Amino acid sequence: MKAWTASGDAAVIVPAEVGEPVPAAHEAILEVEAYSVNRGDWFALTGAYGESAAAGTVPGQDVAGRVVAAAADGTGPAVGTRVVAHATGGGWAERVAVPTTAIAALPERIPATVAATLPLAGLTALRLLRRAGRLAGRRLLITGASGGVGHLVVELAVAAGATVTAVAANAERGQRLAEFGAQVRYDITAAAGPFDVILESVGGDTFTAAVDRLAPGGTVVWFGQASREPIRLDFFRLFAATPLTLHHFAHWISDTTDAADLAELVELVAADAVHPELGRITDWADTPTVLTDLAHRRIRGNAVLTR
Ligand SMILES: NC(=O)c1ccc[n+]([C@@H]2O[C@H](COP(=O)([O-])OP(=O)(O)OC[C@H]3O[C@@H](n4cnc5c(N)ncnc54)[C@H](OP(=O)(O)O)[C@@H]3O)[C@@H](O)[C@H]2O)c1
């Protein structure tokens, strides 16, 4: 079957013919209709987490499609079910094997392009807000807000009753965030604060400036480093916000399964309560261009590839 594979060199990914996925007993095989590309995929492919993905590896976590072989252990959806799934890799291909604990059924009225945005970005948004705790009446700051995660966080947090300030690069990047009800700032220094909850994913000086705006007793959820610049923290400056709580967030640390949370996200979309921002929808042949554009901050919200 056709797939994109890690090249292990400057090309980053190359098209290839690869073998069909071989499922474990708890995995179903899905025919992929759409997949999304995340900043984290770019990081994994280019070595931000340590080693670059090995040449020949098929990337891809976020898929929407249809079950073509049910799991041998009898769990999960039946053949023919439309689904959205959070794969552990292998999604940028015609077919992928996914554990049934990471698959949710998808109603016909939700397009695969919309569903494909839900796994990594949606699970992250949902779990970030759970980690942040109570939201009603609290002042929330999110940096790096114009990406896939940021749009979902802003819409969910406003709906939960938070007063949201979102930092985005410019008016075009912030347009949907403002429509969702956020106060949009184009630079962290323009975000007055103080904030009870800060969701930070840019790193470097942005992190320091964000934490300077934390209210005493506030919570910082540190969930990324889009700039790849490490943060610097001054112990003494933090006294202004003490006793603060700092969480180092990883989306895979959760009391709930991906399947359960994907089902919740699907329900929110079906109920017209969440509207993923589809900044780019294009043919899967364009995956290398989309990866480059994502890396160079040329895509608002999520990027989705279709077959
Ligand atoms: N910890 C976890 O489990 C987890 C899970 C998923 C994602 N993440 C992280 O969460 C962040 C958001 O994810 P995403 O999928 O929404 O990513 P994305 O769509 O690529 O968005 C990245 C955001 O960071 C902003 N940004 C600001 N300064 C940047 C810089 N110097 N370089 C690159 N981007 C910069 C971008 O804004 P503009 O380009 O508009 O300025 C954009 O809003 C990423 O850092 C990602 O790695 C973490």
Coordinates of C-alpha atoms and ligand atoms in Angstrom, one line a residue:
M1 CA 0.0 0.0 0.0
K2 CA 1.0 3.6 -0.4
A3 CA 2.4 5.6 2.6
W4 CA 4.6 8.4 3.6
T5 CA 7.8 7.3 5.4
A6 CA 10.5 9.1 7.3
S7 CA 13.4 9.6 5.0
G8 CA 16.0 10.1 7.8
D9 CA 17.5 13.1 5.8
A10 CA 16.7 16.6 4.7
A11 CA 13.7 15.5 2.7
V12 CA 12.0 14.5 6.0
I13 CA 9.4 12.3 4.4
V14 CA 9.2 10.4 1.1
P15 CA 6.4 8.4 -0.6
A16 CA 6.8 4.7 -0.5
E17 CA 5.2 1.3 -1.0
V18 CA 5.0 -0.4 2.3
G19 CA 3.6 -3.7 3.6
E20 CA 0.0 -3.9 4.9
P21 CA -0.3 -3.2 8.7
V22 CA -0.2 -6.4 10.8
P23 CA -2.7 -5.9 13.7
A24 CA -2.2 -7.2 17.3
A25 CA -5.3 -8.9 18.7
H26 CA -6.6 -5.7 20.2
E27 CA -6.2 -3.6 17.1
A28 CA -8.6 -2.9 14.2
I29 CA -7.5 -2.0 10.7
L30 CA -8.8 1.3 9.4
E31 CA -9.0 2.5 5.8
V32 CA -7.8 6.1 6.1
E33 CA -9.9 8.8 4.6
A34 CA -8.3 11.8 6.2
Y35 CA -5.4 12.5 8.6
S36 CA -4.0 15.6 10.2
V37 CA -0.5 16.8 10.6
N38 CA 0.7 18.2 13.9
R39 CA 3.7 20.2 15.1
G40 CA 4.6 17.2 17.2
D41 CA 4.9 15.1 14.0
W42 CA 7.4 17.6 12.7
F43 CA 9.3 17.5 16.0
A44 CA 9.4 13.7 16.0
L45 CA 10.6 13.6 12.3
T46 CA 13.3 16.3 12.9
G47 CA 14.7 15.1 16.2
A48 CA 13.3 17.6 18.7
Y49 CA 12.6 14.8 21.1
G50 CA 16.0 13.2 20.7
E51 CA 16.6 10.9 17.8
S52 CA 14.8 11.6 14.5
A53 CA 12.2 9.1 13.5
A54 CA 14.0 6.1 11.9
A55 CA 14.1 6.0 8.1
G56 CA 11.2 3.9 6.8
T57 CA 8.9 4.6 9.7
V58 CA 5.3 5.6 8.7
P59 CA 4.3 8.7 10.8
G60 CA 0.7 9.7 11.6
Q61 CA -1.4 9.7 14.7
D62 CA -4.7 11.4 13.8
V63 CA -6.9 9.5 11.4
A64 CA -10.5 9.3 10.3
G65 CA -11.9 6.6 8.1
R66 CA -13.7 3.3 8.2
V67 CA -13.0 -0.1 9.9
V68 CA -12.0 -2.7 7.3
A69 CA -11.0 -5.4 9.8
A70 CA -12.3 -5.6 13.3
A71 CA -10.0 -6.5 16.3
A72 CA -9.5 -10.2 16.7
D73 CA -10.2 -10.0 20.4
G74 CA -13.8 -8.9 19.8
T75 CA -13.3 -5.4 21.2
G76 CA -14.1 -2.1 19.3
P77 CA -16.2 -1.2 16.3
A78 CA -17.4 -3.6 13.6
V79 CA -16.3 -3.7 10.0
G80 CA -17.8 -0.8 8.1
T81 CA -18.1 1.6 11.0
R82 CA -17.0 5.2 10.3
V83 CA -14.4 6.1 13.0
V84 CA -11.9 8.6 14.3
A85 CA -8.8 7.3 15.9
H86 CA -5.6 8.2 17.7
A87 CA -2.9 5.8 16.3
T88 CA 0.5 5.3 17.7
G89 CA 1.9 5.9 14.3
G90 CA 1.3 4.6 10.8
G91 CA -1.6 6.9 9.9
W92 CA -0.1 8.7 6.9
A93 CA -1.0 5.6 4.8
E94 CA -3.9 3.9 3.0
R95 CA -4.5 1.7 6.0
V96 CA -3.4 1.7 9.7
A97 CA -3.8 -0.7 12.7
V98 CA -5.1 1.1 15.8
P99 CA -5.8 -0.2 19.4
T100 CA -9.5 -0.3 20.0
T101 CA -9.0 1.8 23.1
A102 CA -8.1 4.7 20.8
I103 CA -11.0 4.5 18.4
A104 CA -14.5 6.2 18.5
A105 CA -17.4 5.9 16.2
L106 CA -18.2 8.8 13.9
P107 CA -21.7 9.8 12.8
E108 CA -22.2 10.3 9.1
R109 CA -22.8 14.0 9.4
I110 CA -19.3 14.8 10.7
P111 CA -16.9 15.0 7.8
A112 CA -13.7 13.0 8.0
T113 CA -11.8 16.2 7.6
V114 CA -13.2 17.7 10.8
A115 CA -12.9 14.4 12.7
A116 CA -9.2 14.1 11.7
T117 CA -8.4 17.2 13.8
L118 CA -9.8 15.7 17.0
P119 CA -7.2 13.1 18.1
L120 CA -4.0 14.8 19.2
A121 CA -5.3 18.4 19.2
G122 CA -8.6 17.6 20.7
L123 CA -7.4 15.1 23.4
T124 CA -4.7 17.7 24.3
A125 CA -7.2 20.5 24.6
L126 CA -9.7 18.5 26.7
R127 CA -7.0 17.2 29.0
L128 CA -5.3 20.5 29.4
L129 CA -8.5 22.1 30.6
R130 CA -9.1 19.2 33.0
R131 CA -5.7 19.8 34.4
A132 CA -6.3 23.5 34.7
G133 CA -9.2 22.7 37.1
R134 CA -12.2 25.0 37.6
L135 CA -12.7 27.5 34.8
A136 CA -15.9 29.4 35.6
G137 CA -15.1 33.0 36.5
R138 CA -11.3 32.5 36.2
R139 CA -8.9 34.5 34.1
L140 CA -7.1 32.2 31.6
L141 CA -4.1 33.0 29.4
I142 CA -3.1 30.8 26.5
T143 CA 0.0 31.5 24.4
G144 CA 0.6 29.9 21.0
A145 CA -3.2 30.1 20.7
S146 CA -3.6 30.1 16.9
G147 CA -2.7 26.4 16.4
G148 CA -4.9 23.4 16.4
V149 CA -4.8 23.0 20.2
G150 CA -5.3 26.7 20.9
H151 CA -8.5 27.1 18.9
L152 CA -10.1 24.1 20.7
V153 CA -8.9 25.3 24.1
V154 CA -10.3 28.8 23.6
E155 CA -13.7 27.6 22.4
L156 CA -14.0 25.1 25.3
A157 CA -12.7 27.4 28.0
V158 CA -15.0 30.3 27.0
A159 CA -17.9 27.9 27.1
A160 CA -16.9 26.7 30.5
G161 CA -17.1 30.3 31.8
A162 CA -13.5 31.4 31.8
T163 CA -12.4 34.9 30.7
V164 CA -9.9 34.0 28.0
T165 CA -6.9 36.0 26.8
A166 CA -5.2 34.4 23.7
V167 CA -1.8 35.4 22.3
A168 CA -1.5 35.0 18.5
A169 CA 0.9 36.5 16.0
N170 CA -1.5 38.9 14.3
A171 CA -5.1 39.8 13.5
E172 CA -5.5 37.1 10.9
R173 CA -4.2 34.4 13.3
G174 CA -6.5 35.7 16.0
Q175 CA -9.7 36.2 14.1
R176 CA -11.4 32.9 15.0
L177 CA -10.1 33.1 18.6
A178 CA -11.8 36.5 18.9
E179 CA -15.0 35.1 17.3
F180 CA -14.9 32.3 20.0
G181 CA -14.9 35.1 22.6
A182 CA -11.2 35.5 23.5
Q183 CA -9.5 38.8 24.0
V184 CA -6.7 38.5 21.5
R185 CA -3.3 40.0 22.1
Y186 CA -0.5 40.0 19.5
D187 CA 2.3 40.0 22.0
I188 CA 2.5 38.5 25.5
T189 CA 3.6 41.9 26.8
A190 CA 0.2 43.3 25.8
A191 CA -1.6 40.7 28.0
A192 CA -2.2 42.7 31.2
G193 CA -3.1 40.0 33.7
P194 CA -3.0 38.8 36.3
F195 CA -4.2 35.3 35.3
D196 CA -5.4 32.5 37.4
V197 CA -4.6 29.9 34.8
I198 CA -1.8 30.0 32.2
L199 CA -1.5 27.5 29.4
E200 CA 2.0 27.9 27.9
S201 CA 3.4 26.2 24.8
V202 CA 5.8 28.6 23.1
G203 CA 8.8 28.5 25.5
G204 CA 11.8 30.9 25.8
D205 CA 11.0 34.4 26.8
T206 CA 7.3 33.9 26.3
F207 CA 7.2 31.5 29.2
T208 CA 9.0 33.9 31.5
A209 CA 6.7 36.8 30.4
A210 CA 3.6 34.6 30.9
V211 CA 4.6 33.5 34.4
D212 CA 5.2 37.1 35.4
R213 CA 1.5 37.6 34.8
L214 CA 0.3 34.8 37.1
A215 CA -2.0 35.7 40.0
P216 CA -1.0 34.5 43.5
G217 CA -2.1 30.9 43.9
G218 CA -2.5 30.5 40.1
T219 CA -1.8 27.4 38.0
V220 CA 0.6 27.1 35.0
V221 CA 0.2 24.2 32.7
W222 CA 3.4 23.9 30.6
F223 CA 2.6 21.9 27.5
G224 CA 5.0 22.6 24.8
Q225 CA 8.0 24.5 23.4
A226 CA 7.0 25.5 19.9
S227 CA 9.9 27.9 19.6
R228 CA 12.3 25.1 20.6
E229 CA 13.8 27.7 23.0
P230 CA 14.3 26.3 26.6
I231 CA 12.7 28.3 29.4
R232 CA 14.4 30.3 32.1
L233 CA 12.8 30.6 35.5
D234 CA 13.9 32.9 38.4
F235 CA 13.0 31.4 41.8
F236 CA 12.8 34.8 43.5
R237 CA 10.5 36.3 40.8
L238 CA 8.0 33.5 41.4
F239 CA 7.4 34.7 44.9
A240 CA 5.0 37.2 43.4
A241 CA 2.7 34.4 42.5
T242 CA 3.4 31.9 45.3
P243 CA 2.0 29.4 46.2
L244 CA 1.7 28.6 42.5
T245 CA 1.2 25.2 40.9
L246 CA 3.2 24.2 37.8
H247 CA 2.2 21.2 35.8
H248 CA 4.5 19.7 33.1
F249 CA 1.7 18.3 30.8
A250 CA 1.8 15.2 28.6
H251 CA -1.5 14.4 26.8
W252 CA -1.0 10.6 27.3
I253 CA -1.2 10.9 31.1
S254 CA -4.9 10.5 31.6
D255 CA -7.4 8.6 33.7
T256 CA -9.6 8.2 30.6
T257 CA -9.0 6.3 27.4
D258 CA -8.5 8.0 24.1
A259 CA -11.6 6.2 22.9
A260 CA -13.7 7.7 25.7
D261 CA -12.3 11.2 25.2
L262 CA -12.6 11.0 21.4
A263 CA -16.3 10.0 21.8
E264 CA -16.7 13.1 24.0
L265 CA -15.1 15.3 21.4
V266 CA -17.3 13.8 18.6
E267 CA -20.4 14.6 20.7
L268 CA -19.2 18.2 21.2
V269 CA -18.8 18.6 17.4
A270 CA -22.1 16.9 16.7
A271 CA -23.8 19.2 19.2
D272 CA -22.3 22.2 17.4
A273 CA -20.4 23.1 20.5
V274 CA -16.9 22.8 19.1
H275 CA -15.7 23.9 15.7
P276 CA -12.1 22.8 14.9
E277 CA -10.3 25.4 12.8
L278 CA -9.4 23.8 9.5
G279 CA -6.6 26.1 8.2
R280 CA -5.6 23.8 5.4
I281 CA -7.4 20.9 3.7
T282 CA -5.5 19.4 0.8
D283 CA -4.7 16.2 -1.0
W284 CA -2.3 13.8 0.8
A285 CA 0.2 14.3 -2.0
D286 CA 0.8 17.7 -0.5
T287 CA 1.9 16.3 2.9
P288 CA 5.6 17.4 2.6
T289 CA 4.5 21.0 1.7
V290 CA 2.0 21.0 4.7
L291 CA 4.8 19.8 7.0
T292 CA 7.1 22.6 5.9
D293 CA 4.3 25.2 6.1
L294 CA 3.4 24.0 9.6
A295 CA 7.1 24.3 10.7
H296 CA 7.2 27.8 9.3
R297 CA 4.0 28.9 11.0
R298 CA 2.1 29.4 7.8
I299 CA -1.0 27.4 8.9
R300 CA -3.8 28.6 11.2
G301 CA -5.4 25.9 13.2
N302 CA -5.2 22.3 11.9
A303 CA -3.9 21.0 8.6
V304 CA -5.8 18.0 7.2
L305 CA -4.9 15.7 4.3
T306 CA -7.4 13.7 2.3
R307 CA -7.2 10.6 0.2
Ligands
LIG1 N1 2.5 18.2 25.9 C1 1.7 17.5 25.0 O1 1.2 16.4 25.3 C2 1.3 18.2 23.7 C3 0.4 17.6 22.9 C4 0.0 18.3 21.7 C5 0.7 19.5 21.4 N2 1.7 20.0 22.2 C6 2.4 21.2 21.9 O2 1.4 22.2 22.0 C7 1.7 23.3 21.1 C8 0.5 23.6 20.2 O3 0.3 22.4 19.4 P1 -0.5 22.6 18.0 O4 -0.6 21.2 17.4 O5 -1.6 23.5 18.2 O6 0.7 23.3 17.2 P2 0.6 24.4 16.0 O7 -0.8 24.2 15.4 O8 1.8 24.3 15.2 O9 0.6 25.8 16.8 C9 1.8 26.3 17.4 C10 1.4 27.6 18.0 O10 2.6 28.2 18.6 C11 2.7 29.5 18.1 N3 4.1 30.0 18.1 C12 4.5 31.1 18.7 N4 5.8 31.2 18.6 C13 6.3 30.3 17.9 C14 7.6 29.9 17.4 N5 8.7 30.6 17.7 N6 7.7 28.8 16.7 C15 6.6 28.1 16.4 N7 5.3 28.4 16.8 C16 5.2 29.5 17.6 C17 2.1 29.5 16.8 O11 1.6 30.8 16.5 P3 1.8 31.7 15.2 O12 2.6 30.9 14.3 O13 0.4 32.0 14.7 O14 2.5 32.8 15.8 C18 0.9 28.6 17.0 O15 -0.2 29.2 17.5 C19 3.0 22.8 20.3 O16 4.1 23.4 20.9 C20 2.9 21.3 20.5 O17 4.2 20.8 20.4 C21 2.0 19.3 23.4

